[in-house]
Coordinates of C-alpha atoms in Angstrom, one line a residue:
M1 CA 106.1 -28.5 47.6
M2 CA 103.7 -25.6 47.3
R3 CA 101.7 -27.4 44.5
L4 CA 101.5 -30.5 46.7
A5 CA 100.2 -28.5 49.7
L6 CA 97.6 -26.7 47.5
D7 CA 96.5 -30.0 46.0
G8 CA 96.1 -31.4 49.5
V9 CA 94.0 -28.5 50.7
F10 CA 91.8 -28.3 47.6
S11 CA 91.2 -32.0 47.0
L12 CA 90.5 -33.1 50.6
S13 CA 88.8 -30.1 52.2
Y14 CA 85.8 -27.8 51.9
L15 CA 87.4 -25.3 54.2
P16 CA 88.4 -22.8 51.5
L17 CA 84.8 -22.7 50.2
R18 CA 83.5 -22.2 53.8
L19 CA 86.0 -19.3 54.3
I20 CA 84.7 -17.7 51.1
T21 CA 81.2 -18.0 52.4
Y22 CA 82.0 -16.5 55.8
S23 CA 84.0 -13.7 54.3
G24 CA 81.1 -12.9 52.0
L25 CA 78.7 -12.8 55.0
L26 CA 81.2 -10.5 56.8
T27 CA 81.1 -8.1 53.8
L28 CA 77.4 -7.8 54.4
I29 CA 78.0 -6.6 57.9
L30 CA 81.0 -4.3 57.2
P31 CA 79.1 -1.4 55.6
L32 CA 77.8 -0.5 59.0
F33 CA 81.3 0.3 60.3
M34 CA 83.5 1.3 57.3
K35 CA 84.0 4.2 55.0
P36 CA 82.9 3.6 51.4
H37 CA 86.3 3.5 49.8
V38 CA 87.7 1.0 52.3
L39 CA 84.5 -1.1 51.9
M40 CA 85.0 -1.1 48.1
F41 CA 88.6 -2.3 48.5
C42 CA 87.5 -5.1 50.9
I43 CA 84.7 -6.2 48.5
G44 CA 87.1 -6.2 45.6
L45 CA 89.7 -8.1 47.5
Q46 CA 87.2 -10.7 48.7
G47 CA 86.0 -11.2 45.1
T48 CA 89.5 -11.7 43.8
V49 CA 90.3 -14.2 46.5
A50 CA 87.0 -16.0 45.9
G51 CA 87.7 -16.2 42.1
A52 CA 91.2 -17.6 42.8
V53 CA 89.9 -20.3 45.2
L54 CA 87.1 -21.3 42.8
G55 CA 89.6 -21.5 40.0
A56 CA 91.8 -23.8 42.0
Y57 CA 88.7 -26.1 42.7
L58 CA 87.8 -26.0 39.0
K59 CA 91.4 -27.0 38.1
Q60 CA 91.1 -29.9 40.5
V61 CA 87.8 -31.0 39.0
V62 CA 89.2 -30.9 35.5
E63 CA 92.3 -33.0 36.6
N64 CA 90.0 -35.6 38.2
T65 CA 87.6 -35.9 35.3
R66 CA 90.0 -36.3 32.5
N67 CA 89.7 -39.6 30.5
R68 CA 92.3 -41.3 32.6
P69 CA 91.5 -44.8 33.8
L70 CA 91.2 -45.4 37.5
Y71 CA 93.4 -48.5 37.2
T72 CA 95.5 -50.2 34.5
V73 CA 94.6 -53.7 33.4
V74 CA 97.8 -55.8 33.1
Q75 CA 96.1 -59.1 32.1
T76 CA 92.6 -60.0 31.0
A77 CA 90.7 -63.0 32.2
E78 CA 91.4 -64.8 28.9
E79 CA 95.1 -64.2 29.2
V80 CA 95.2 -65.5 32.7
G81 CA 93.1 -68.5 31.8
S82 CA 95.3 -69.4 28.8
S83 CA 98.5 -69.1 30.8
A84 CA 97.0 -71.3 33.5
G85 CA 96.2 -73.9 30.8
R86 CA 99.7 -73.8 29.6
L87 CA 101.0 -74.3 33.1
Q88 CA 98.7 -77.3 33.6
R89 CA 99.9 -78.9 30.4
K90 CA 103.5 -78.3 31.4
N91 CA 103.0 -80.0 34.8
A92 CA 101.1 -82.9 33.2
S93 CA 104.0 -83.8 30.9

């Protein structure tokens, strides 16, 4: 269930990327109000989360760009035409 939820979030939404952008902008403002060791922790945490989200997007891209066909061909036009000819011959006799 968790995999399905993550696939839904990462394949249909840009929200995680926007959240990374906003948290990055927030870390530009934080040095004004935080002690250096807390700031370093926040920057490291933000970098780790950003890497995880980008990795999830990269996994989604790889899954979508594999050499899988978008559809499966059951019959070709020649097969359909030849079977239609057989049906016409059966009906004629």
